[in-house]
Short mmCIF file of C-alpha atoms in Angstrom, two decimals:
data_model
loop_
_atom_site.label_atom_id
_atom_site.label_comp_id
_atom_site.label_asym_id
_atom_site.label_seq_id
_atom_site.Cartn_x
_atom_site.Cartn_y
_atom_site.Cartn_z
CA UNK A 195 -23.85 30.43 3.81
CA UNK A 196 -23.16 29.36 7.37
CA UNK A 197 -21.08 26.42 6.22
CA UNK A 198 -19.09 28.69 3.90
CA UNK A 199 -18.40 31.07 6.74
CA UNK A 200 -17.25 28.31 9.01
CA UNK A 201 -14.90 26.98 6.29
CA UNK A 202 -13.50 30.40 5.69
CA UNK A 203 -12.87 30.93 9.41
CA UNK A 204 -11.17 27.56 9.66
CA UNK A 205 -8.92 28.46 6.72
CA UNK A 206 -7.97 31.77 8.28
CA UNK A 207 -7.20 30.07 11.62
CA UNK A 208 -5.03 27.52 9.80
CA UNK A 209 -3.13 30.34 8.10
CA UNK A 210 -2.54 31.99 11.50
CA UNK A 211 -1.14 28.78 13.06
CA UNK A 212 2.57 28.82 13.95
CA UNK A 213 4.98 28.04 11.17
CA UNK A 214 6.40 24.87 12.85
CA UNK A 215 2.96 23.41 13.17
CA UNK A 216 2.15 24.10 9.49
CA UNK A 217 5.46 22.57 8.44
CA UNK A 218 4.77 19.51 10.62
CA UNK A 219 1.28 19.18 9.16
CA UNK A 220 2.71 19.40 5.66
CA UNK A 221 5.33 16.78 6.42
CA UNK A 222 2.69 14.43 7.78
CA UNK A 223 0.58 14.86 4.67
CA UNK A 224 3.56 14.12 2.49
CA UNK A 225 4.48 11.01 4.53
CA UNK A 226 0.91 9.71 4.24
CA UNK A 227 1.19 9.94 0.46
CA UNK A 228 4.79 8.64 0.22
CA UNK A 229 4.40 5.50 2.40
CA UNK A 230 2.08 3.63 -0.09
CA UNK A 231 4.39 4.53 -2.92
CA UNK A 232 7.41 3.22 -0.99
CA UNK A 233 5.51 0.06 -0.22
CA UNK A 234 4.71 -0.36 -3.92
CA UNK A 235 8.28 0.30 -4.84
CA UNK A 236 9.99 -2.15 -2.49
CA UNK A 237 7.41 -4.96 -2.61
CA UNK A 238 6.32 -4.82 -6.21
CA UNK A 239 8.47 -2.80 -8.56
CA UNK A 240 11.84 -4.00 -7.19
CA UNK A 241 10.86 -7.69 -7.25
CA UNK A 242 9.45 -7.32 -10.69
CA UNK A 243 12.66 -5.63 -11.89
CA UNK A 244 14.67 -8.56 -10.51
CA UNK A 245 12.38 -11.12 -12.26
CA UNK A 246 12.56 -9.12 -15.54
CA UNK A 247 16.35 -8.97 -15.28
CA UNK A 248 16.53 -12.76 -14.82
CA UNK A 249 14.26 -13.23 -17.87
CA UNK A 250 16.85 -11.46 -19.97
CA UNK A 251 19.56 -13.89 -18.85
CA UNK A 252 20.70 -17.24 -20.13
CA UNK A 253 20.52 -20.50 -18.32
CA UNK A 254 23.70 -21.85 -16.75
CA UNK A 255 24.89 -24.70 -14.59
CA UNK A 256 25.71 -22.56 -11.57
CA UNK A 257 24.20 -21.08 -8.49
CA UNK A 258 22.05 -19.17 -9.21
CA UNK A 259 21.35 -21.13 -12.40
CA UNK A 260 21.63 -18.23 -14.89
CA UNK A 261 24.17 -15.77 -16.21
CA UNK A 262 23.40 -12.41 -14.55
CA UNK A 263 22.93 -9.19 -16.53
CA UNK A 264 23.03 -5.71 -14.98
CA UNK A 265 24.93 -7.07 -12.05
CA UNK A 266 25.15 -4.46 -9.29
CA UNK A 267 28.47 -5.88 -8.20
CA UNK A 268 30.02 -4.66 -11.48
CA UNK A 269 29.27 -1.09 -10.63
CA UNK A 270 26.98 1.57 -12.08
CA UNK A 271 28.62 1.15 -15.56
CA UNK A 272 27.01 -2.28 -15.77
CA UNK A 273 23.60 -0.69 -16.13
CA UNK A 274 24.79 1.04 -19.32
CA UNK A 275 26.12 -2.13 -20.93
CA UNK A 276 25.52 -2.53 -24.67
CA UNK A 277 22.13 -3.88 -25.65
CA UNK A 278 23.84 -6.89 -27.25
CA UNK A 279 24.28 -8.34 -23.79
CA UNK A 280 20.52 -8.57 -23.43
CA UNK A 281 18.78 -11.73 -24.61
CA UNK A 282 15.12 -12.01 -25.49
CA UNK A 283 15.56 -15.68 -26.44
CA UNK A 284 13.43 -16.77 -23.52
CA UNK A 285 10.49 -14.74 -24.75
CA UNK A 286 10.98 -16.18 -28.22
CA UNK A 287 11.06 -19.62 -26.76
CA UNK A 288 7.61 -19.05 -25.19
CA UNK A 289 6.16 -18.30 -28.65
CA UNK A 290 7.73 -21.47 -30.17
CA UNK A 291 6.52 -23.94 -27.61
CA UNK A 292 2.72 -24.55 -27.56
CA UNK A 293 2.85 -25.65 -23.98
CA UNK A 294 3.05 -22.14 -22.57
CA UNK A 295 0.39 -20.69 -24.85
CA UNK A 296 -1.97 -23.52 -23.93
CA UNK A 297 -1.19 -22.99 -20.25
CA UNK A 298 -1.99 -19.31 -20.45
CA UNK A 299 -5.27 -19.93 -22.31
CA UNK A 300 -6.21 -22.72 -19.95
CA UNK A 301 -5.51 -20.59 -16.88
CA UNK A 302 -7.51 -17.66 -18.27
CA UNK A 303 -10.44 -19.94 -19.16
CA UNK A 304 -10.47 -21.74 -15.79
CA UNK A 305 -10.17 -18.41 -13.96
CA UNK A 306 -12.95 -16.93 -16.01
CA UNK A 307 -15.39 -19.78 -15.43
CA UNK A 308 -14.52 -19.83 -11.71
CA UNK A 309 -15.11 -16.09 -11.48
CA UNK A 310 -18.59 -16.43 -13.07
CA UNK A 311 -19.52 -19.34 -10.76
CA UNK A 312 -18.22 -17.40 -7.79
CA UNK A 313 -20.31 -14.42 -8.77
CA UNK A 314 -23.38 -16.58 -9.19
CA UNK A 315 -22.90 -18.02 -5.72
CA UNK A 316 -21.72 -14.87 -4.02
CA UNK A 317 -24.24 -12.36 -5.28
CA UNK A 318 -27.30 -13.99 -3.55
CA UNK A 319 -25.22 -14.39 -0.42
CA UNK A 320 -24.23 -10.70 -0.40
CA UNK A 321 -27.76 -9.60 -1.29
CA UNK A 322 -29.21 -11.66 1.50
CA UNK A 323 -26.70 -10.19 3.96
CA UNK A 324 -27.52 -6.61 2.84
CA UNK A 325 -31.26 -7.34 3.23
CA UNK A 326 -30.89 -8.96 6.60
CA UNK A 327 -31.80 -7.10 9.77
CA UNK A 328 -29.08 -4.69 10.94
CA UNK A 329 -28.55 -6.61 14.14
CA UNK A 330 -27.90 -9.87 12.25
CA UNK A 331 -25.41 -8.44 9.67
CA UNK A 332 -22.28 -8.53 11.87
CA UNK A 333 -22.87 -12.17 12.58
CA UNK A 334 -23.36 -13.03 8.88
CA UNK A 335 -20.21 -10.99 8.04
CA UNK A 336 -18.24 -12.90 10.61
CA UNK A 337 -19.44 -16.23 9.07
CA UNK A 338 -18.12 -15.07 5.71
CA UNK A 339 -14.75 -14.10 7.09
CA UNK A 340 -14.50 -17.18 9.40
CA UNK A 341 -12.75 -19.45 6.73
CA UNK A 342 -9.80 -17.05 6.77
CA UNK A 343 -9.10 -18.12 10.35
CA UNK A 344 -8.14 -21.58 9.06
CA UNK A 345 -5.06 -22.39 6.94
CA UNK A 346 -5.68 -22.22 3.23
CA UNK A 347 -3.80 -25.44 2.71
CA UNK A 348 -5.81 -27.30 5.33
CA UNK A 349 -9.09 -26.19 3.75
CA UNK A 350 -7.96 -27.46 0.34
CA UNK A 351 -6.85 -30.78 1.85
CA UNK A 352 -10.30 -31.01 3.52
CA UNK A 353 -11.86 -30.99 0.01
CA UNK A 354 -9.77 -34.02 -0.90
CA UNK A 355 -11.49 -35.89 1.91
CA UNK A 356 -14.82 -34.75 0.62
CA UNK A 357 -14.43 -35.34 -3.13
CA UNK A 358 -12.35 -38.49 -3.36
CA UNK A 359 -14.19 -41.71 -4.42
CA UNK A 360 -14.44 -42.99 -0.84
CA UNK A 361 -14.96 -39.54 0.47
CA UNK A 362 -17.81 -37.96 2.44
CA UNK A 363 -19.78 -36.72 -0.58
CA UNK A 364 -19.84 -40.16 -2.31
CA UNK A 365 -20.68 -41.93 0.89
CA UNK A 366 -23.57 -39.58 1.52
CA UNK A 367 -24.94 -39.93 -1.98
CA UNK A 368 -24.56 -43.70 -1.85
CA UNK A 369 -26.26 -43.81 1.48
CA UNK A 370 -29.36 -41.97 0.30
CA UNK A 371 -29.51 -43.98 -2.92
CA UNK A 372 -28.93 -41.09 -5.34
CA UNK A 373 -26.00 -42.87 -7.05
CA UNK A 374 -25.12 -46.53 -7.39
CA UNK A 375 -21.38 -46.12 -7.77
CA UNK A 376 -18.87 -43.36 -6.59
CA UNK A 377 -18.60 -40.27 -8.67
CA UNK A 378 -15.18 -39.33 -10.11
CA UNK A 379 -14.74 -35.75 -9.05
CA UNK A 380 -11.23 -35.53 -7.66
CA UNK A 381 -8.47 -34.85 -10.13
CA UNK A 382 -10.90 -33.24 -12.61
CA UNK A 383 -11.74 -29.67 -13.63
CA UNK A 384 -14.90 -29.89 -11.57
CA UNK A 385 -12.82 -30.29 -8.45
CA UNK A 386 -10.73 -27.24 -9.46
CA UNK A 387 -13.87 -25.12 -9.88
CA UNK A 388 -15.22 -26.27 -6.50
CA UNK A 389 -11.94 -25.42 -4.81
CA UNK A 390 -11.57 -22.04 -6.36
CA UNK A 391 -15.15 -21.01 -5.74
CA UNK A 392 -14.98 -22.07 -2.13
CA UNK A 393 -11.58 -20.53 -1.48
CA UNK A 394 -12.29 -17.16 -3.14
CA UNK A 395 -15.94 -16.72 -2.26
CA UNK A 396 -15.25 -14.21 0.51
CA UNK A 397 -13.39 -12.03 -1.92
CA UNK A 398 -16.54 -11.80 -4.03
CA UNK A 399 -19.02 -11.42 -1.21
CA UNK A 400 -17.30 -8.66 0.74
CA UNK A 401 -17.16 -6.03 -2.00
CA UNK A 402 -20.67 -6.92 -3.16
CA UNK A 403 -21.99 -6.70 0.37
CA UNK A 404 -20.22 -3.31 0.90
CA UNK A 405 -21.95 -1.92 -2.25
CA UNK A 406 -25.36 -3.40 -1.70
CA UNK A 407 -25.50 -2.28 1.94
CA UNK A 408 -25.03 1.38 0.90
CA UNK A 409 -27.79 1.25 -1.69
CA UNK A 410 -30.81 3.47 -1.08
CA UNK A 411 -33.77 1.09 -0.57
CA UNK A 412 -36.21 3.89 -1.31
CA UNK A 413 -35.38 3.49 -5.00
CA UNK A 414 -36.77 -0.04 -4.91
CA UNK A 415 -39.89 1.16 -3.11
CA UNK A 416 -40.42 3.96 -5.67
CA UNK A 417 -40.04 1.38 -8.48
CA UNK A 418 -42.61 -0.92 -6.87
CA UNK A 419 -45.00 1.98 -6.37
CA UNK A 420 -44.68 2.83 -10.10
CA UNK A 421 -45.69 -0.79 -10.98
CA UNK A 422 -42.32 -2.35 -11.57
CA UNK A 423 -42.06 -6.02 -10.67
CA UNK A 424 -39.45 -7.13 -8.14
CA UNK A 425 -37.37 -8.85 -10.89
CA UNK A 426 -37.50 -5.82 -13.13
CA UNK A 427 -36.57 -3.54 -10.18
CA UNK A 428 -33.57 -5.83 -9.50
CA UNK A 429 -32.27 -5.69 -13.05
CA UNK A 430 -32.99 -1.97 -13.62
CA UNK A 431 -31.95 -0.59 -10.21
CA UNK A 432 -30.18 -3.05 -7.86
CA UNK A 433 -27.88 -4.73 -10.32
CA UNK A 434 -26.67 -1.58 -12.09
CA UNK A 435 -25.96 0.15 -8.74
CA UNK A 436 -24.01 -2.86 -7.56
CA UNK A 437 -21.74 -2.97 -10.67
CA UNK A 438 -18.73 -1.43 -8.83
CA UNK A 439 -18.89 -4.27 -6.30
CA UNK A 440 -19.40 -6.84 -9.07
CA UNK A 441 -16.29 -5.60 -10.95
CA UNK A 442 -14.19 -5.35 -7.80
CA UNK A 443 -15.18 -8.85 -6.69
CA UNK A 444 -14.59 -10.38 -10.17
CA UNK A 445 -11.06 -8.86 -10.25
CA UNK A 446 -10.30 -10.03 -6.74
CA UNK A 447 -11.25 -13.55 -7.79
CA UNK A 448 -9.98 -13.66 -11.42
CA UNK A 449 -6.47 -12.20 -10.84
CA UNK A 450 -5.26 -14.65 -8.20
CA UNK A 451 -7.14 -17.57 -9.84
CA UNK A 452 -5.11 -17.18 -13.07
CA UNK A 453 -1.90 -17.91 -11.23
CA UNK A 454 -3.33 -20.46 -8.79
CA UNK A 455 -1.06 -23.41 -8.09
CA UNK A 456 -2.18 -25.12 -4.85
CA UNK A 457 -5.80 -25.87 -5.84
CA UNK A 458 -5.03 -27.27 -9.39
CA UNK A 459 -2.14 -29.28 -7.97
CA UNK A 460 -4.04 -30.86 -5.10
CA UNK A 461 -7.59 -31.11 -6.56
CA UNK A 462 -6.89 -31.18 -10.26
CA UNK A 463 -3.98 -33.71 -10.33
CA UNK A 464 -0.72 -33.64 -12.16
CA UNK A 465 -2.35 -33.50 -15.63
CA UNK A 466 -3.94 -30.07 -15.05
CA UNK A 467 -2.47 -27.46 -17.31
CA UNK A 468 -2.31 -24.09 -15.69
CA UNK A 469 0.37 -21.45 -15.82
CA UNK A 470 1.02 -21.64 -12.06
CA UNK A 471 2.07 -25.26 -12.27
CA UNK A 472 4.07 -24.61 -15.44
CA UNK A 473 5.89 -21.82 -13.63
CA UNK A 474 6.65 -24.03 -10.68
CA UNK A 475 7.98 -26.86 -12.97
CA UNK A 476 10.26 -24.40 -14.71
CA UNK A 477 11.69 -23.02 -11.45
CA UNK A 478 12.05 -26.23 -9.41
CA UNK A 479 12.07 -29.19 -11.74
CA UNK A 480 13.80 -27.84 -14.82
CA UNK A 481 15.69 -25.17 -12.85
CA UNK A 482 15.41 -22.89 -15.85
CA UNK A 483 15.01 -19.56 -14.05
CA UNK A 484 15.26 -17.31 -17.12
CA UNK A 485 12.39 -19.06 -18.90
CA UNK A 486 10.36 -19.15 -15.68
CA UNK A 487 10.96 -15.40 -15.12
CA UNK A 488 9.80 -14.76 -18.73
CA UNK A 489 6.66 -16.82 -18.03
CA UNK A 490 6.04 -14.76 -14.84
CA UNK A 491 6.60 -11.43 -16.72
CA UNK A 492 4.12 -12.34 -19.45
CA UNK A 493 1.63 -13.50 -16.76
CA UNK A 494 1.95 -10.07 -15.04
CA UNK A 495 1.30 -8.33 -18.31
CA UNK A 496 -1.78 -10.49 -18.91
CA UNK A 497 -3.15 -9.57 -15.51
CA UNK A 498 -2.46 -5.82 -15.99
CA UNK A 499 -5.19 -5.70 -18.67
CA UNK A 500 -8.14 -6.36 -16.28
CA UNK A 501 -6.62 -4.02 -13.79
CA UNK A 502 -6.40 -1.20 -16.29
CA UNK A 503 -10.02 -2.03 -17.40
CA UNK A 504 -11.09 -1.69 -13.77
CA UNK A 505 -9.39 1.58 -13.33
CA UNK A 506 -10.89 2.92 -16.58
CA UNK A 507 -14.35 1.81 -15.43
CA UNK A 508 -13.94 3.49 -12.08
CA UNK A 509 -12.72 6.70 -13.71
CA UNK A 510 -15.73 6.74 -15.99
CA UNK A 511 -18.11 6.12 -13.14
CA UNK A 512 -16.60 8.97 -11.13
CA UNK A 513 -16.90 11.29 -14.05
CA UNK A 514 -20.59 10.30 -14.58
CA UNK A 515 -21.19 10.90 -10.89
CA UNK A 516 -20.00 14.46 -11.16
#
């Protein structure tokens, strides 16, 4: 009752505030909402519209190397041009050439396996951080974030020095007698998995740690008091409560891993088939911008599916919480 009275008094005081202050407060609230939408408009929707427009064009020996459609220089009337000027030949070409389909499938499979491996490595790390003493958690969190202070490209190049036949890993294994000849790891899918797991591990650990840290440990104690074993308590209480962090971490790893280019190119070699490298070849080697834009558009649509799944899961969890 006291809280309700305080809220009512605060509402009455807000209504009695001067009109300019109320207008200013309303303007600030609207700006707070508008700014993220403007950011999304200028840095996502506008670039995507440009890429989609190029995908409807035809290749040409010119600069830029395509025949533009919906050219702003032609005036507003250009946006209402007949539909016959639009060309979906580039999308039809993607269905006719098996290279692009195989690249999509290979990228999704590699990203999926890498995501599972990252989860298997990252969950124990996040769980240990959440269970560590409170005074030690900031240090552990800093150690997880520390790789971000180094250039991503330098970190990937460092793995070349580790994984190559005469690299540190093979020299160490040869020195202790585990192997008799160097292992071939570089320029294989194993090297790609190692590079992706290492590079994206913080993106998995941070949301998991944030979820596990907020978990009520008294639930585990109650389960133990009722005779539940630690493993059973983990699978029945800890893991289900950490699912929001698991889903967020998997999406943060899977989505960028699908379009990854640097790691497959440096660690996987030139024979690695992933959509990121295919996209780069179309843009810079073949200079076929329309086809490359069509590839990028389809890739975005493929990535929208897990995002929509995540939003649907979040909405269902919020409704269940109510």
